[in-house]
Coordinates of C-alpha atoms and ligand atoms in Angstrom, one line a residue:
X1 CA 77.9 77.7 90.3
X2 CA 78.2 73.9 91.9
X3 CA 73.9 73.8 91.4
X4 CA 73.9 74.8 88.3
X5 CA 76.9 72.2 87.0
X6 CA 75.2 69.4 88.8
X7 CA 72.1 70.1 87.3
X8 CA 74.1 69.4 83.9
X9 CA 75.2 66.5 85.4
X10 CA 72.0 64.9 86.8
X11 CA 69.4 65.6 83.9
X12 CA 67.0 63.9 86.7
X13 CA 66.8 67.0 88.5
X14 CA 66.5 69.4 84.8
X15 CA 62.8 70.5 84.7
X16 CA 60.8 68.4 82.7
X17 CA 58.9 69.9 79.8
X18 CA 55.0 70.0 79.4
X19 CA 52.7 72.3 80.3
X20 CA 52.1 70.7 83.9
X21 CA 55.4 71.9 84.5
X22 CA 54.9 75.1 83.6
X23 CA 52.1 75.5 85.1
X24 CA 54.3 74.7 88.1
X25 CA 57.2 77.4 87.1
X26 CA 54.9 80.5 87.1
X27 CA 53.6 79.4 90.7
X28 CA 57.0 79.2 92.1
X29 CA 57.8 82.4 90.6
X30 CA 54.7 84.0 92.2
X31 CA 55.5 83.0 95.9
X32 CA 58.8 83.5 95.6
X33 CA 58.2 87.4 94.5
X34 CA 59.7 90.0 96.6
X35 CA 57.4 91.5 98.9
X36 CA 59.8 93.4 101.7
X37 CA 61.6 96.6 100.7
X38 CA 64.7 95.9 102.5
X39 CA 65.0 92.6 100.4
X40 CA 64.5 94.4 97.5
X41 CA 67.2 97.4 98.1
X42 CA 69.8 94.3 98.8
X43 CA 69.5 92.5 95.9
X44 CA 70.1 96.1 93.9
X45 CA 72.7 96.3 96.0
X46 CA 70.9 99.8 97.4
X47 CA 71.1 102.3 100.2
X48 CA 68.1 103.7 101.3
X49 CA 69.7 107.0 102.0
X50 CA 70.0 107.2 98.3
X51 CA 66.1 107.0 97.5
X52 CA 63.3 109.6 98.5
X53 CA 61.7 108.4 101.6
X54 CA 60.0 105.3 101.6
X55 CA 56.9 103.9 103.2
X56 CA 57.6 101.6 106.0
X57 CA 54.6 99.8 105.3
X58 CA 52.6 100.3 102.4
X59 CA 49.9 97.8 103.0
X60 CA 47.2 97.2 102.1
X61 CA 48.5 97.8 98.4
X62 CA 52.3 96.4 99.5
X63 CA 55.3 96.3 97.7
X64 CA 54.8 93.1 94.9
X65 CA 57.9 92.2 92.2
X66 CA 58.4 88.8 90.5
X67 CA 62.5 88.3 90.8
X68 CA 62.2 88.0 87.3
X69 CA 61.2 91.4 87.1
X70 CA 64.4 92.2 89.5
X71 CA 66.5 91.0 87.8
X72 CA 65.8 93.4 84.2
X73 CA 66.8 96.6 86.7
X74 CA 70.0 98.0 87.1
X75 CA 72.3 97.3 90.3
X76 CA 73.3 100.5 92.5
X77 CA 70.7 102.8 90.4
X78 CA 68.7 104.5 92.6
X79 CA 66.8 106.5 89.9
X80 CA 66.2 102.6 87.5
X81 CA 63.0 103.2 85.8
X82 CA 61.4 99.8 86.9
X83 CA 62.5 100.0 90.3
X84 CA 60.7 103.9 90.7
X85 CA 57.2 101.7 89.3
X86 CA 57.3 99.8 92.8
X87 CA 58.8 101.3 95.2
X88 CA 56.0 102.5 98.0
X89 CA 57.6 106.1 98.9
X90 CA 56.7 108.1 102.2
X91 CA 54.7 110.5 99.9
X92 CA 51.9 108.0 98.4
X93 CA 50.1 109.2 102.1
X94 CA 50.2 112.6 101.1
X95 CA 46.8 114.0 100.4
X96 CA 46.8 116.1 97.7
X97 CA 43.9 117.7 96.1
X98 CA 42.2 116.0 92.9
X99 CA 43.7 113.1 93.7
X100 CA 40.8 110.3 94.3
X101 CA 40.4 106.9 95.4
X102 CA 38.5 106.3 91.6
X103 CA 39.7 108.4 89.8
X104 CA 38.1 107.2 86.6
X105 CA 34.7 106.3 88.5
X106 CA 34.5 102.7 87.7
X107 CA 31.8 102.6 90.4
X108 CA 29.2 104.2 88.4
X109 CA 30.2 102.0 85.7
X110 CA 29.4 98.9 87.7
X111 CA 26.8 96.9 86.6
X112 CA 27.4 94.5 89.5
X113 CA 29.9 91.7 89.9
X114 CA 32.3 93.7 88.6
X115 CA 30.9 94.1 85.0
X116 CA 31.7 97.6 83.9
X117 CA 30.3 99.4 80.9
X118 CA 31.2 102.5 79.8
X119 CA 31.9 102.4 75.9
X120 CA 29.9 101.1 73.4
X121 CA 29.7 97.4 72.1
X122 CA 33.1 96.8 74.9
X123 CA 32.0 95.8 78.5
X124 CA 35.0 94.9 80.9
X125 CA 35.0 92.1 83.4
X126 CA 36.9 93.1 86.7
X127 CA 38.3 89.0 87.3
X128 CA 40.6 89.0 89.9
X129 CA 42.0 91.4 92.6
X130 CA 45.7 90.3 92.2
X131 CA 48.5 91.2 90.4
X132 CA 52.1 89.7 89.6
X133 CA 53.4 92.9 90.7
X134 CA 52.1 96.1 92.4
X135 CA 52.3 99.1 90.3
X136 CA 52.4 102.4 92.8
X137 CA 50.8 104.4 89.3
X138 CA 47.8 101.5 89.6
X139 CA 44.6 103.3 89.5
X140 CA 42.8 100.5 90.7
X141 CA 45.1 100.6 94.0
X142 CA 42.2 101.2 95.8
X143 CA 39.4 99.4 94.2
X144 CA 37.6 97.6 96.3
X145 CA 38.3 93.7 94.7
X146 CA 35.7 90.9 96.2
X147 CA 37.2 88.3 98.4
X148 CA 38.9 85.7 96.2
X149 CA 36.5 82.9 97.8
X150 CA 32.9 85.2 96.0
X151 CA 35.3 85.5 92.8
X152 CA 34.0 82.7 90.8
X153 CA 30.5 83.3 92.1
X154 CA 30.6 86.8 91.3
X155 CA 32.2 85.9 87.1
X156 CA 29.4 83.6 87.3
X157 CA 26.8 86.2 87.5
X158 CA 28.4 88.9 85.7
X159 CA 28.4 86.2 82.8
X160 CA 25.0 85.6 83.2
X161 CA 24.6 90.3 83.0
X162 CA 26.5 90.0 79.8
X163 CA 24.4 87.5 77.8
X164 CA 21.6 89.7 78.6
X165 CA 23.5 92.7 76.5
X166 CA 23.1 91.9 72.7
X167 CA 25.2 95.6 72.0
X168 CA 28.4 93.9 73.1
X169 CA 30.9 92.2 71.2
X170 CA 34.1 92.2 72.9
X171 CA 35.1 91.3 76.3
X172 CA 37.7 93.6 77.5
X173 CA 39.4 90.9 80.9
X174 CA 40.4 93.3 83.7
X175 CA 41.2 93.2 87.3
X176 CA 43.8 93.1 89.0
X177 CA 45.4 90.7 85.8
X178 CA 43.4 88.5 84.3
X179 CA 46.7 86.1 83.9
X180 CA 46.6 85.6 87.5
X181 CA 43.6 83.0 87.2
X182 CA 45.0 79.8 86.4
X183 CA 44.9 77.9 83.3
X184 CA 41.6 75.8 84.7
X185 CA 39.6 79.0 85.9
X186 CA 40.7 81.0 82.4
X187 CA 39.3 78.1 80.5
X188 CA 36.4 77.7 82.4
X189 CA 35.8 81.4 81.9
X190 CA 36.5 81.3 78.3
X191 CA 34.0 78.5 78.0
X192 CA 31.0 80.6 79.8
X193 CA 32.3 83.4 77.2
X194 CA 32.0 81.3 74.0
X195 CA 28.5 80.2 75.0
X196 CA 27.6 84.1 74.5
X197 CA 26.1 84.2 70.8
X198 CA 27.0 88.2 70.0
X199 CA 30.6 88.1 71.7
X200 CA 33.3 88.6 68.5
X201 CA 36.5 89.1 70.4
X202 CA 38.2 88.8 74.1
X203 CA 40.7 91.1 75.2
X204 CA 43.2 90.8 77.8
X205 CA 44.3 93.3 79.8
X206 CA 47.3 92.1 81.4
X207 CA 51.0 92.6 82.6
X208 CA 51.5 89.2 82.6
X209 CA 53.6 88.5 80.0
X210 CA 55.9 91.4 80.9
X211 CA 56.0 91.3 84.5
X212 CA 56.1 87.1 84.9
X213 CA 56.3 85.4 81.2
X214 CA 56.3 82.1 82.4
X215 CA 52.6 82.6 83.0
X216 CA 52.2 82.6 79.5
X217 CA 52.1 78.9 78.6
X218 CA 51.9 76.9 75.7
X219 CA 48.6 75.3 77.3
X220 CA 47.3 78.8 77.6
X221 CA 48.6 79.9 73.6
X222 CA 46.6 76.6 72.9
X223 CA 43.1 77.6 74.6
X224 CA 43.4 81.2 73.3
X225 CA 44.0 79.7 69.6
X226 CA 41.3 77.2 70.1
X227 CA 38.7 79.7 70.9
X228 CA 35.8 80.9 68.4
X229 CA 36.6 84.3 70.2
X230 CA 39.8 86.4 68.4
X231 CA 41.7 87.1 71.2
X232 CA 43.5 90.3 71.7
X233 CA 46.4 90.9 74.1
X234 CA 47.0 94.5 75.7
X235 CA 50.1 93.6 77.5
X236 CA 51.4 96.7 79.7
X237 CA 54.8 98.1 79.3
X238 CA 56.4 101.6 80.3
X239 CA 60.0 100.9 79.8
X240 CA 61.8 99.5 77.0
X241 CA 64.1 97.5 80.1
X242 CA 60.7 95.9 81.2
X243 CA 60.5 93.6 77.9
X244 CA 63.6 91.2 78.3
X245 CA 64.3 88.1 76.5
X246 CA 61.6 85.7 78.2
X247 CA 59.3 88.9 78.0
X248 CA 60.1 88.5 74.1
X249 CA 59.3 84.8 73.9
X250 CA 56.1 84.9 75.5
X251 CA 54.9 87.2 73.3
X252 CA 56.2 85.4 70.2
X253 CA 54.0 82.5 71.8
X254 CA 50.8 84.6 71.8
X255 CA 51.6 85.7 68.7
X256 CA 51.7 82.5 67.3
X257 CA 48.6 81.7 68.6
X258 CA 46.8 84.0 66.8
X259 CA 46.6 86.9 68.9
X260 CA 46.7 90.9 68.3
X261 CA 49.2 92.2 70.7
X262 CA 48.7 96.0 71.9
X263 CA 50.6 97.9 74.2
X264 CA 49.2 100.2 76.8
X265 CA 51.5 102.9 78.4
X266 CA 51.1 105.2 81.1
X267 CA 52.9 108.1 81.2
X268 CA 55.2 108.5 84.4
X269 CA 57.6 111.5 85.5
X270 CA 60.9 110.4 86.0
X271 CA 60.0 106.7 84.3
X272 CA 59.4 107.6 80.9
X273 CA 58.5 111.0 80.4
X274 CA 61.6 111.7 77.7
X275 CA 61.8 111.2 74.0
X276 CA 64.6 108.5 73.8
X277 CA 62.1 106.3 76.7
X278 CA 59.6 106.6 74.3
X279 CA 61.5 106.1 71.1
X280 CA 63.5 103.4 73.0
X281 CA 60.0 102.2 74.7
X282 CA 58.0 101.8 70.6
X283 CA 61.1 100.2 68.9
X284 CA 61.3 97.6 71.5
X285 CA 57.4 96.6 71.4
X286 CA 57.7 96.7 67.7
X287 CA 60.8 94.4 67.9
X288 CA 58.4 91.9 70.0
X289 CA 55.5 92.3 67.8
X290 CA 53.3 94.6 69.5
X291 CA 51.9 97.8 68.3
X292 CA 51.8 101.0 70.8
X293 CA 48.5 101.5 71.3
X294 CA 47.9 103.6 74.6
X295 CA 49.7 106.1 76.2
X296 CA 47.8 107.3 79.2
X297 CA 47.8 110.2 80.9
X298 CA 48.2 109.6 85.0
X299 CA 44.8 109.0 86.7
X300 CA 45.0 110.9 89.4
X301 CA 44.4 108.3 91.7
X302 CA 45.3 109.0 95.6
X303 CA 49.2 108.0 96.0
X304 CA 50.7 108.8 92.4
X305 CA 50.6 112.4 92.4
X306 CA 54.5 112.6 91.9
X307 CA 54.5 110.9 88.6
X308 CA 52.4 113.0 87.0
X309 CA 53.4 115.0 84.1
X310 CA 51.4 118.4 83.1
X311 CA 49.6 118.4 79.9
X312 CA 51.6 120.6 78.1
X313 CA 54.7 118.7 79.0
X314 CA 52.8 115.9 77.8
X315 CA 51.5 117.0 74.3
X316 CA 54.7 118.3 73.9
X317 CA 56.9 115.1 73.9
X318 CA 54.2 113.3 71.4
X319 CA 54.2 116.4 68.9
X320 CA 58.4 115.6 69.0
X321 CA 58.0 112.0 69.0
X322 CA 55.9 111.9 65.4
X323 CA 58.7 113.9 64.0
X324 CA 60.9 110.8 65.5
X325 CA 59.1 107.7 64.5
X326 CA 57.1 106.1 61.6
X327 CA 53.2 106.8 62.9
X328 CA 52.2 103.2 63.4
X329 CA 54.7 103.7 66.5
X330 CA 53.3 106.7 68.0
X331 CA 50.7 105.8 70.7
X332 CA 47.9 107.8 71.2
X333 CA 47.6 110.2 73.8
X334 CA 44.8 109.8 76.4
X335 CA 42.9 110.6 79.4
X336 CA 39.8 109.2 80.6
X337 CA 37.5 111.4 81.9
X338 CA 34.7 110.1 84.2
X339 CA 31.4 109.8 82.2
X340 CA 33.0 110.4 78.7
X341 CA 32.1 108.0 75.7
X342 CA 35.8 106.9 74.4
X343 CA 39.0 107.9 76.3
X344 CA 39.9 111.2 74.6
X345 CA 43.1 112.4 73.1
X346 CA 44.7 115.1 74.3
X347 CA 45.9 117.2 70.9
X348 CA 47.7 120.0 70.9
X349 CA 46.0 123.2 71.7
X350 CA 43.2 121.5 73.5
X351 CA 42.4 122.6 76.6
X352 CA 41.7 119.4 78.7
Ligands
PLP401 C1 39.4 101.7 78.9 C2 38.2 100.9 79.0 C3 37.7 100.1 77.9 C4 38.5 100.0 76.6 O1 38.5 101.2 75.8 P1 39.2 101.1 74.4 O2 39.2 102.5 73.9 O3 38.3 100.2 73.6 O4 40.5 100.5 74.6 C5 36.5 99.5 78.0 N1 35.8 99.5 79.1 C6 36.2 100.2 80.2 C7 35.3 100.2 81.4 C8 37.4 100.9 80.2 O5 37.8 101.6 81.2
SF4_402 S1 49.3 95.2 86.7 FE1 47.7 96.7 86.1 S2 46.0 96.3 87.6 FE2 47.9 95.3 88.4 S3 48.8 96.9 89.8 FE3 49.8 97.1 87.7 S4 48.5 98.7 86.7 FE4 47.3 97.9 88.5

């Protein structure tokens, strides 16, 4: 209470505005993310014996949360819906069977440097290894991400792949979250993809402006509207609770610069696997100005078997929520199935 009414005292010490200084706020907000359980539990104001077991030490894929992020959960509930996305339980070590390390077999999609194609006319650029915040569903958990110091080397090269490729117009940014490189290295890398004659569109896959909006900053909204390149945003959200107000404002920012804003879901048991999450989860992107555009079924990627919800369950709750909810907010249904040519629906009464 005393910091906060001295800082509207002594405007010396207010936070400047610019976009060095924001540059500066998403930094901070990195390192300063929680990245011990117990520090977690006590700013819930949690008791473990009220949560499944939990891994004592879930590295190498650790427990990751911005404060921001925290802060959108509720107090005391052991069962919150954005706390169960990164909490490392005792049962990720379980083996169980069709559960793989890659699931989705990005490896035979690799055409080195972390240039994967697997769809026509889209090729996806792994970028970075990090994330804002761990996701236990991640089925990239155990992908095996380059050292950050052969990162730019590696982008380098997989540019040079791509120019090669004249069926390719759209850049799909993966990783790990694209929103991680910093405002330099994006730019730089937006640069190398602007200087590719058949590339139309860049898409960003990223929980960024979710999981730590003060990434998204007016100096990025201004590169992205400067490019030649339409850029198109999938953010990733599976809770209504995860887009709060600053989630909000960032997107209103990307909006305004002229990007399409998606939303890509997965679908998680005990998260979001009920009518009113969903209902709750498309109103909310819609009141943000993003369209539903994914909702995946779990890749059964080792360590996430207990969020995964059967098929039928599955196809059931979209066949209720089009009866709920105009169709431009109904996502669309998918797995992706190694070696397939699109990521395929699942419609009732296929068997898949
Ligand atoms: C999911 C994915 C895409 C994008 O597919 P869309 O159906 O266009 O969203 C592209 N490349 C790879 C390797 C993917 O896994
Ligand atoms: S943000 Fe995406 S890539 Fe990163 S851990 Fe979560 S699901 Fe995985």
């Amino acid at each position: 209470m005393s910091s906060s009414i001295n800082q509207e005292l002594n405007p010396t010490i207010l936070p400047r505005s610019g976009s060095g200084c924001q540059t500066q706020d998403w930094k901070l907000a990195l390192r300063q993310a929680i990245t011990e359980t117990a520090d977690l539990l006590a700013a819930l104001d949690l008791e473990r014996d009220r949560l499944p077991p939990l891994d004592p030490d879930p590295r190498p894929f650790g427990l990751r949360v911005p404060r921001a992020f925290v802060a959108l959960m509720r107090p005391g509930d052991p069962d919150d819906p954005l706390l169960r996305q990164v909490l490392p339980l005792a049962s990720e070590r379980l083996v169980v069977p069709g559960f793989a390390a890659d699931p989705v077999d990005d490896a035979a999609a690799d055409q080195g440097d972390g240039l994967l194609v697997k769809y026509h006319g889209r090729a996806l650029l792994i970028t970075t290894g990090a994330c804002a915040l761990h996701c236990r569903h991640c089925f990239r958990r155990h992908y095996p991400h380059a050292a950050p110091e052969t990162g730019q080397r590696r982008l380098r090269a997989a540019l040079a792949r791509l120019a090669t490729d004249r069926s390719v117009n759209e850049v799909i940014l993966s990783g790990g979250d694209p929103l991680m490189l910093d405002d330099d290295r994006l730019g730089t890398l937006l640069d190398g993809l602007e200087a590719i004659g058949q590339l139309r569109r860049v898409r960003l896959h990223s929980r960024m402006p979710v999981v730590l909006p003060a990434r998204v900053t007016e100096a990025l909204c201004a590169r992205l509207a400067a490019s030649r390149l339409k850029p198109v945003v999938v953010i990733h959200a599976n809770h209504a609770n995860e887009l709060g107000d600053a989630a909000a404002t960032a997107l209103a920012r990307l909006r305004r610069a002229g990007a399409m804003l998606l939303n890509q879901a997965v679908l998680l048991r005990g998260v979001n696997d009920s009518v009113a999450a969903q209902c709750a989860l498309s109103e909310r992107l819609l009141d943000c100005g993003v369209l539903p555009y994914y909702l995946h079924q779990l890749d059964r990627v080792q360590g996430a078997a207990h969020f995964q919800v059967e098929d039928a369950a599955a196809r059931t709750l979209l066949a209720t929520l089009r009866t709920q909810l105009p169709g431009y907010l109904v996502p669309r249904l998918v797995r992706e199935l190694p070696g397939a040519a699109a990521k395929l629906p699942l419609r009732a009464g296929d068997e898949l």
